[in-house]
């Protein structure tokens, strides 16, 4: 009589969420031309496996629809939080939200940065697989197909917060009503009487940036105002872009009387550009930001902005990833958008009487 096969060596083959058949790690090892312990090392994220061997085994695991059974997974008391950039007050608000949920769940947070890339490197995915956190929250980032397969095979759930692009129909995500926010910001300026309204966008490849500018365009069009492409300056959501693009817009002979800065950091850069050119806010120029960072009410004058509930978005993402980790089966993908709201302060007013036509 053969001895029972260890639980660790069984895989589950899933077809549309149901178990179709079972395959042992030994069978996968034979197909890959390696030993069963090598397959186990790949599953456990061990580094002492040749890259070509790892790729071959991972491919077979994906082909067999392998998913590590949750009862077998020994998770570390961690949530992985991944940023494409980690250098602003914006990131601090997100960290605060994830920390709030992690603390209540008795977990710690591991921070990673992908150095400006919208997809983390392969080394990162291997490290996460080895750590076996309760889940991963990716901010303005995404995963390629192999990374998603690697995390899924380890039953490590992931959620994208404020996705840069379309994360895919099967990827849970938490976002904000960016289009509505851009609409509200620009409509506020229109209602004050502004007719030449500029905009400083964020990166063109980011979905949230495009949505805010689309909202800006919609507000102008519904007010019967022309959309002048030359008044839309491309930025990158950083202070320096607000300053440089602000100078370009404000040095025009037909300069705008108001600018929607796309986010608060660019708005602060725009403040600097206006001061350098001797323009007063809001007497000569009205400015609206986006995010409502803690610094927004503290600058002079206090910044009118669109509040994006960053901390609440981060809390929702962390709660969702923990909920996904507790489920017996992968639920249908969840997409949530939290509401933005206009916060009117002192950086906006009616245009000057002698404003350019």
Coordinates of C-alpha atoms in Angstrom, one line a residue:
X1 CA 0.0 0.0 0.0
X2 CA 1.4 3.4 -0.9
X3 CA 1.5 6.0 1.7
X4 CA -0.8 9.0 1.5
X5 CA 0.5 11.8 -0.6
X6 CA 1.4 14.9 1.6
X7 CA -1.3 17.6 1.4
X8 CA 1.5 20.1 0.3
X9 CA 2.0 18.1 -2.9
X10 CA -1.6 18.4 -4.2
X11 CA -2.8 21.1 -6.6
X12 CA -6.2 22.1 -7.5
X13 CA -7.3 22.5 -11.1
X14 CA -10.1 25.0 -11.5
X15 CA -12.3 25.5 -14.5
X16 CA -14.6 28.5 -14.2
X17 CA -14.3 28.4 -10.4
X18 CA -14.9 24.7 -10.0
X19 CA -12.5 21.9 -9.3
X20 CA -12.2 19.8 -12.5
X21 CA -9.4 17.4 -11.5
X22 CA -6.4 17.1 -9.4
X23 CA -2.7 17.0 -10.3
X24 CA 0.1 16.2 -7.9
X25 CA 3.3 18.2 -7.7
X26 CA 5.1 15.1 -8.7
X27 CA 3.2 15.0 -12.0
X28 CA 4.0 18.6 -12.6
X29 CA 7.7 17.9 -11.7
X30 CA 7.8 15.0 -14.2
X31 CA 6.3 17.2 -16.9
X32 CA 8.8 20.0 -16.2
X33 CA 11.8 17.6 -16.0
X34 CA 12.6 18.6 -12.4
X35 CA 12.3 17.1 -8.9
X36 CA 9.2 17.6 -6.7
X37 CA 11.3 19.6 -4.2
X38 CA 12.2 22.0 -7.0
X39 CA 8.5 22.6 -7.7
X40 CA 8.0 23.1 -4.0
X41 CA 10.8 25.7 -4.0
X42 CA 9.1 27.6 -6.9
X43 CA 5.8 27.5 -5.0
X44 CA 7.4 28.9 -1.9
X45 CA 9.2 31.7 -3.7
X46 CA 12.7 30.3 -2.9
X47 CA 15.5 32.2 -4.7
X48 CA 17.7 29.1 -5.3
X49 CA 16.0 28.1 -8.5
X50 CA 17.4 28.9 -12.0
X51 CA 15.3 31.5 -13.8
X52 CA 14.7 29.2 -16.8
X53 CA 13.5 26.4 -14.5
X54 CA 11.3 28.8 -12.5
X55 CA 9.7 30.0 -15.7
X56 CA 9.1 26.5 -16.9
X57 CA 7.5 25.4 -13.7
X58 CA 5.4 28.6 -13.3
X59 CA 4.1 28.0 -16.9
X60 CA 3.0 24.5 -16.1
X61 CA 1.4 25.6 -12.8
X62 CA -0.6 28.2 -14.8
X63 CA -1.5 25.8 -17.5
X64 CA -2.9 23.4 -14.8
X65 CA -4.8 26.2 -13.2
X66 CA -3.0 25.7 -9.9
X67 CA -4.2 27.7 -6.9
X68 CA -2.7 27.1 -3.5
X69 CA -5.5 26.1 -1.2
X70 CA -6.2 28.7 1.4
X71 CA -6.1 26.3 4.2
X72 CA -2.6 25.3 3.2
X73 CA -1.3 28.9 2.9
X74 CA 0.7 30.2 5.9
X75 CA 0.4 33.9 5.6
X76 CA 2.7 36.5 7.2
X77 CA 1.0 39.2 9.2
X78 CA 1.6 41.8 6.5
X79 CA -0.1 43.9 3.8
X80 CA 2.1 44.9 0.9
X81 CA 1.6 48.5 -0.3
X82 CA 3.1 49.3 -3.6
X83 CA 3.6 52.8 -5.0
X84 CA 4.9 53.8 -8.4
X85 CA 6.4 56.8 -6.6
X86 CA 6.8 57.5 -2.9
X87 CA 7.7 61.2 -2.5
X88 CA 4.7 63.3 -1.7
X89 CA 2.0 64.2 0.9
X90 CA -0.4 62.3 -1.4
X91 CA 1.4 59.1 -0.6
X92 CA 1.3 59.8 3.1
X93 CA -2.5 60.0 3.0
X94 CA -2.7 56.6 1.3
X95 CA -0.2 55.1 3.8
X96 CA -2.3 56.4 6.7
X97 CA -5.5 54.7 5.3
X98 CA -3.8 51.3 4.8
X99 CA -2.1 51.6 8.2
X100 CA -5.5 52.2 9.9
X101 CA -6.9 49.0 8.5
X102 CA -3.8 47.0 9.1
X103 CA -3.5 48.1 12.7
X104 CA -7.1 47.1 13.4
X105 CA -6.4 43.7 11.9
X106 CA -3.1 43.2 13.8
X107 CA -1.0 43.4 10.7
X108 CA 2.0 45.4 9.5
X109 CA 2.5 47.2 6.2
X110 CA 5.4 46.6 3.9
X111 CA 6.1 49.6 1.5
X112 CA 7.5 49.2 -2.0
X113 CA 8.2 51.6 -4.8
X114 CA 8.6 50.7 -8.4
X115 CA 10.8 53.8 -9.2
X116 CA 8.2 55.5 -11.4
X117 CA 7.2 52.3 -13.4
X118 CA 3.5 51.5 -13.6
X119 CA 4.3 47.8 -13.2
X120 CA 6.6 46.5 -10.5
X121 CA 9.6 44.4 -11.6
X122 CA 9.7 40.6 -11.5
X123 CA 12.0 40.6 -8.5
X124 CA 9.3 42.3 -6.5
X125 CA 6.7 39.6 -7.4
X126 CA 9.1 36.9 -6.2
X127 CA 9.7 38.7 -3.0
X128 CA 6.0 39.1 -2.3
X129 CA 5.4 35.4 -3.1
X130 CA 8.1 34.5 -0.5
X131 CA 6.6 36.9 2.1
X132 CA 3.1 35.5 1.7
X133 CA 1.3 38.6 2.9
X134 CA -2.4 38.7 3.5
X135 CA -2.7 40.8 0.4
X136 CA -1.3 43.5 -1.9
X137 CA -2.6 47.0 -2.5
X138 CA -1.1 48.6 -5.6
X139 CA -1.4 52.4 -6.0
X140 CA -1.4 53.9 -9.5
X141 CA 0.2 50.7 -10.6
X142 CA -0.7 47.3 -12.1
X143 CA 0.6 43.8 -12.7
X144 CA 1.5 42.1 -15.8
X145 CA 0.0 38.7 -16.6
X146 CA 2.9 36.6 -15.1
X147 CA 2.8 38.6 -11.9
X148 CA -0.9 38.2 -11.6
X149 CA -0.6 34.5 -12.2
X150 CA 2.2 34.2 -9.6
X151 CA 0.2 35.9 -6.9
X152 CA -3.0 34.1 -7.8
X153 CA -1.2 30.7 -7.6
X154 CA -0.2 31.6 -4.1
X155 CA -3.7 32.7 -3.1
X156 CA -2.4 36.2 -2.4
X157 CA -5.2 38.7 -3.3
X158 CA -4.5 42.1 -4.7
X159 CA -6.4 45.3 -5.2
X160 CA -5.5 48.3 -7.4
X161 CA -6.2 51.8 -5.9
X162 CA -6.6 54.6 -8.4
X163 CA -5.5 52.5 -11.4
X164 CA -3.3 54.2 -13.9
X165 CA -5.0 52.3 -16.8
X166 CA -7.7 49.8 -17.2
X167 CA -6.8 47.1 -14.7
X168 CA -9.0 44.5 -16.4
X169 CA -12.5 43.3 -15.8
X170 CA -11.4 40.7 -13.3
X171 CA -9.2 43.0 -11.1
X172 CA -10.7 44.6 -8.0
X173 CA -10.1 48.3 -7.9
X174 CA -10.9 51.4 -5.8
X175 CA -11.0 54.8 -7.4
X176 CA -12.6 58.2 -7.2
X177 CA -15.0 60.2 -9.4
X178 CA -12.2 62.0 -11.3
X179 CA -14.4 63.1 -14.2
X180 CA -17.0 64.6 -11.9
X181 CA -14.2 66.3 -9.9
X182 CA -12.8 67.9 -13.1
X183 CA -16.3 69.0 -14.1
X184 CA -17.0 70.5 -10.7
X185 CA -13.7 72.4 -10.6
X186 CA -14.2 74.0 -14.0
X187 CA -17.9 74.6 -13.5
X188 CA -17.1 76.6 -10.4
X189 CA -14.7 78.8 -12.4
X190 CA -17.3 79.3 -15.1
X191 CA -20.0 80.2 -12.6
X192 CA -17.6 82.9 -11.2
X193 CA -17.5 84.5 -14.7
X194 CA -14.3 83.1 -16.1
X195 CA -14.2 82.5 -19.9
X196 CA -10.5 81.8 -20.5
X197 CA -9.8 78.8 -18.3
X198 CA -6.6 76.9 -18.6
X199 CA -5.7 73.4 -17.3
X200 CA -2.5 71.6 -16.3
X201 CA -3.1 67.9 -16.7
X202 CA -1.3 64.9 -15.2
X203 CA 0.5 62.2 -17.1
X204 CA -1.4 61.3 -20.3
X205 CA -1.1 57.5 -19.6
X206 CA -2.9 57.8 -16.3
X207 CA -6.6 57.2 -16.4
X208 CA -7.4 59.6 -13.5
X209 CA -5.5 62.4 -15.3
X210 CA -7.5 61.9 -18.5
X211 CA -10.7 61.7 -16.7
X212 CA -10.1 65.1 -14.9
X213 CA -9.3 66.8 -18.2
X214 CA -12.4 65.2 -19.8
X215 CA -14.4 66.7 -17.0
X216 CA -12.8 70.1 -17.6
X217 CA -13.7 69.9 -21.3
X218 CA -17.3 68.8 -20.5
X219 CA -17.8 71.8 -18.2
X220 CA -16.7 74.2 -20.9
X221 CA -18.7 72.6 -23.6
X222 CA -21.9 72.5 -21.5
X223 CA -21.4 76.2 -20.8
X224 CA -21.1 77.0 -24.5
X225 CA -17.4 77.9 -24.2
X226 CA -14.8 76.8 -26.7
X227 CA -12.2 74.2 -25.6
X228 CA -8.8 75.8 -26.6
X229 CA -6.2 73.0 -26.8
X230 CA -3.4 75.5 -26.4
X231 CA -4.7 76.3 -22.9
X232 CA -4.3 72.6 -21.8
X233 CA -0.7 72.1 -20.7
X234 CA 0.7 68.6 -20.0
X235 CA 2.0 68.1 -16.5
X236 CA 3.1 65.2 -14.4
X237 CA 1.4 65.8 -11.0
X238 CA 4.6 67.3 -9.5
X239 CA 5.2 70.8 -8.1
X240 CA 7.8 71.6 -10.8
X241 CA 5.4 70.9 -13.6
X242 CA 2.9 73.3 -12.1
X243 CA 5.5 76.0 -12.0
X244 CA 6.9 75.5 -15.5
X245 CA 3.6 75.0 -17.2
X246 CA 2.1 77.8 -15.2
X247 CA 4.8 80.2 -16.5
X248 CA 4.0 79.1 -20.0
X249 CA 0.3 79.8 -19.7
X250 CA 0.7 83.0 -17.7
X251 CA 3.2 84.6 -20.1
X252 CA 0.8 84.4 -22.9
X253 CA -0.5 87.8 -24.1
X254 CA -4.0 86.3 -23.9
X255 CA -3.3 84.5 -20.6
X256 CA -6.1 82.6 -18.9
X257 CA -7.8 84.3 -15.9
X258 CA -8.2 80.9 -14.1
X259 CA -6.4 77.6 -14.2
X260 CA -7.5 74.1 -13.1
X261 CA -4.2 72.7 -11.9
X262 CA -5.0 69.0 -12.0
X263 CA -3.7 68.3 -8.5
X264 CA -2.7 70.2 -5.4
X265 CA 1.1 69.9 -6.0
X266 CA 0.8 71.4 -9.4
X267 CA -1.4 74.1 -8.0
X268 CA 1.3 75.0 -5.5
X269 CA 3.8 75.2 -8.4
X270 CA 1.4 77.5 -10.2
X271 CA 1.3 79.7 -7.1
X272 CA 5.0 80.1 -7.4
X273 CA 4.8 81.0 -11.1
X274 CA 2.1 83.6 -10.4
X275 CA 4.2 85.2 -7.7
X276 CA 7.2 85.3 -10.0
X277 CA 5.2 87.2 -12.6
X278 CA 3.7 89.6 -10.1
X279 CA 0.1 88.2 -10.4
X280 CA -2.1 88.1 -7.3
X281 CA -4.3 85.1 -6.4
X282 CA -7.3 85.4 -6.7
X283 CA -7.4 89.1 -7.8
X284 CA -5.5 88.4 -11.1
X285 CA -5.7 84.6 -11.3
X286 CA -8.0 82.0 -9.9
X287 CA -6.6 78.6 -9.1
X288 CA -8.3 75.2 -8.4
X289 CA -6.4 72.1 -7.4
X290 CA -7.4 68.5 -6.9
X291 CA -6.8 66.1 -3.9
X292 CA -7.3 68.4 -0.9
X293 CA -4.0 67.6 0.7
X294 CA -3.5 68.7 4.3
X295 CA -1.4 71.7 3.0
X296 CA -4.3 73.0 0.9
X297 CA -6.0 75.1 3.6
X298 CA -2.6 76.3 5.0
X299 CA -1.1 78.0 1.9
X300 CA -1.7 81.7 1.1
X301 CA -4.4 82.1 0.0
X302 CA -6.0 78.8 1.1
X303 CA -6.5 76.7 -2.0
X304 CA -9.9 75.9 -3.6
X305 CA -9.6 72.2 -4.6
X306 CA -11.5 69.0 -5.3
X307 CA -11.4 66.7 -2.3
X308 CA -10.3 63.2 -3.3
X309 CA -10.9 61.0 -0.2
X310 CA -7.5 59.5 -0.3
X311 CA -7.4 58.0 3.2
X312 CA -10.9 56.5 2.8
X313 CA -9.9 55.1 -0.6
X314 CA -6.9 53.5 0.9
X315 CA -8.9 52.1 3.8
X316 CA -11.5 50.7 1.3
X317 CA -8.7 49.0 -0.7
X318 CA -7.1 47.5 2.4
X319 CA -10.4 46.2 3.6
X320 CA -11.3 44.7 0.2
X321 CA -8.0 42.9 -0.1
X322 CA -8.5 41.4 3.4
X323 CA -12.0 40.4 2.5
X324 CA -10.8 38.7 -0.7
X325 CA -8.2 36.8 1.4
X326 CA -10.8 35.5 3.8
X327 CA -13.1 34.1 1.0
X328 CA -13.2 30.4 0.0
X329 CA -13.4 31.3 -3.7
X330 CA -12.3 34.3 -5.7
X331 CA -15.4 36.5 -5.8
X332 CA -16.4 38.6 -8.8
X333 CA -14.2 41.6 -9.4
X334 CA -15.3 44.6 -7.5
X335 CA -14.9 48.2 -8.8
X336 CA -15.7 51.0 -6.4
X337 CA -15.5 54.8 -7.0
X338 CA -15.7 57.1 -4.0
X339 CA -17.2 60.5 -4.5
X340 CA -15.1 63.7 -4.9
X341 CA -16.4 67.1 -3.7
X342 CA -15.5 70.7 -4.4
X343 CA -14.0 72.6 -1.4
X344 CA -14.2 76.4 -2.0
X345 CA -11.6 78.5 -0.3
X346 CA -9.9 81.8 -1.1
X347 CA -7.9 81.0 -4.3
X348 CA -10.9 81.6 -6.6
X349 CA -12.9 84.8 -7.3
X350 CA -14.5 86.6 -10.2
X351 CA -12.1 87.5 -13.0
X352 CA -10.6 91.0 -13.0
X353 CA -12.6 93.7 -14.9
X354 CA -9.8 94.2 -17.5
X355 CA -9.3 90.5 -18.1
X356 CA -8.1 89.5 -21.6
X357 CA -11.0 88.8 -24.0

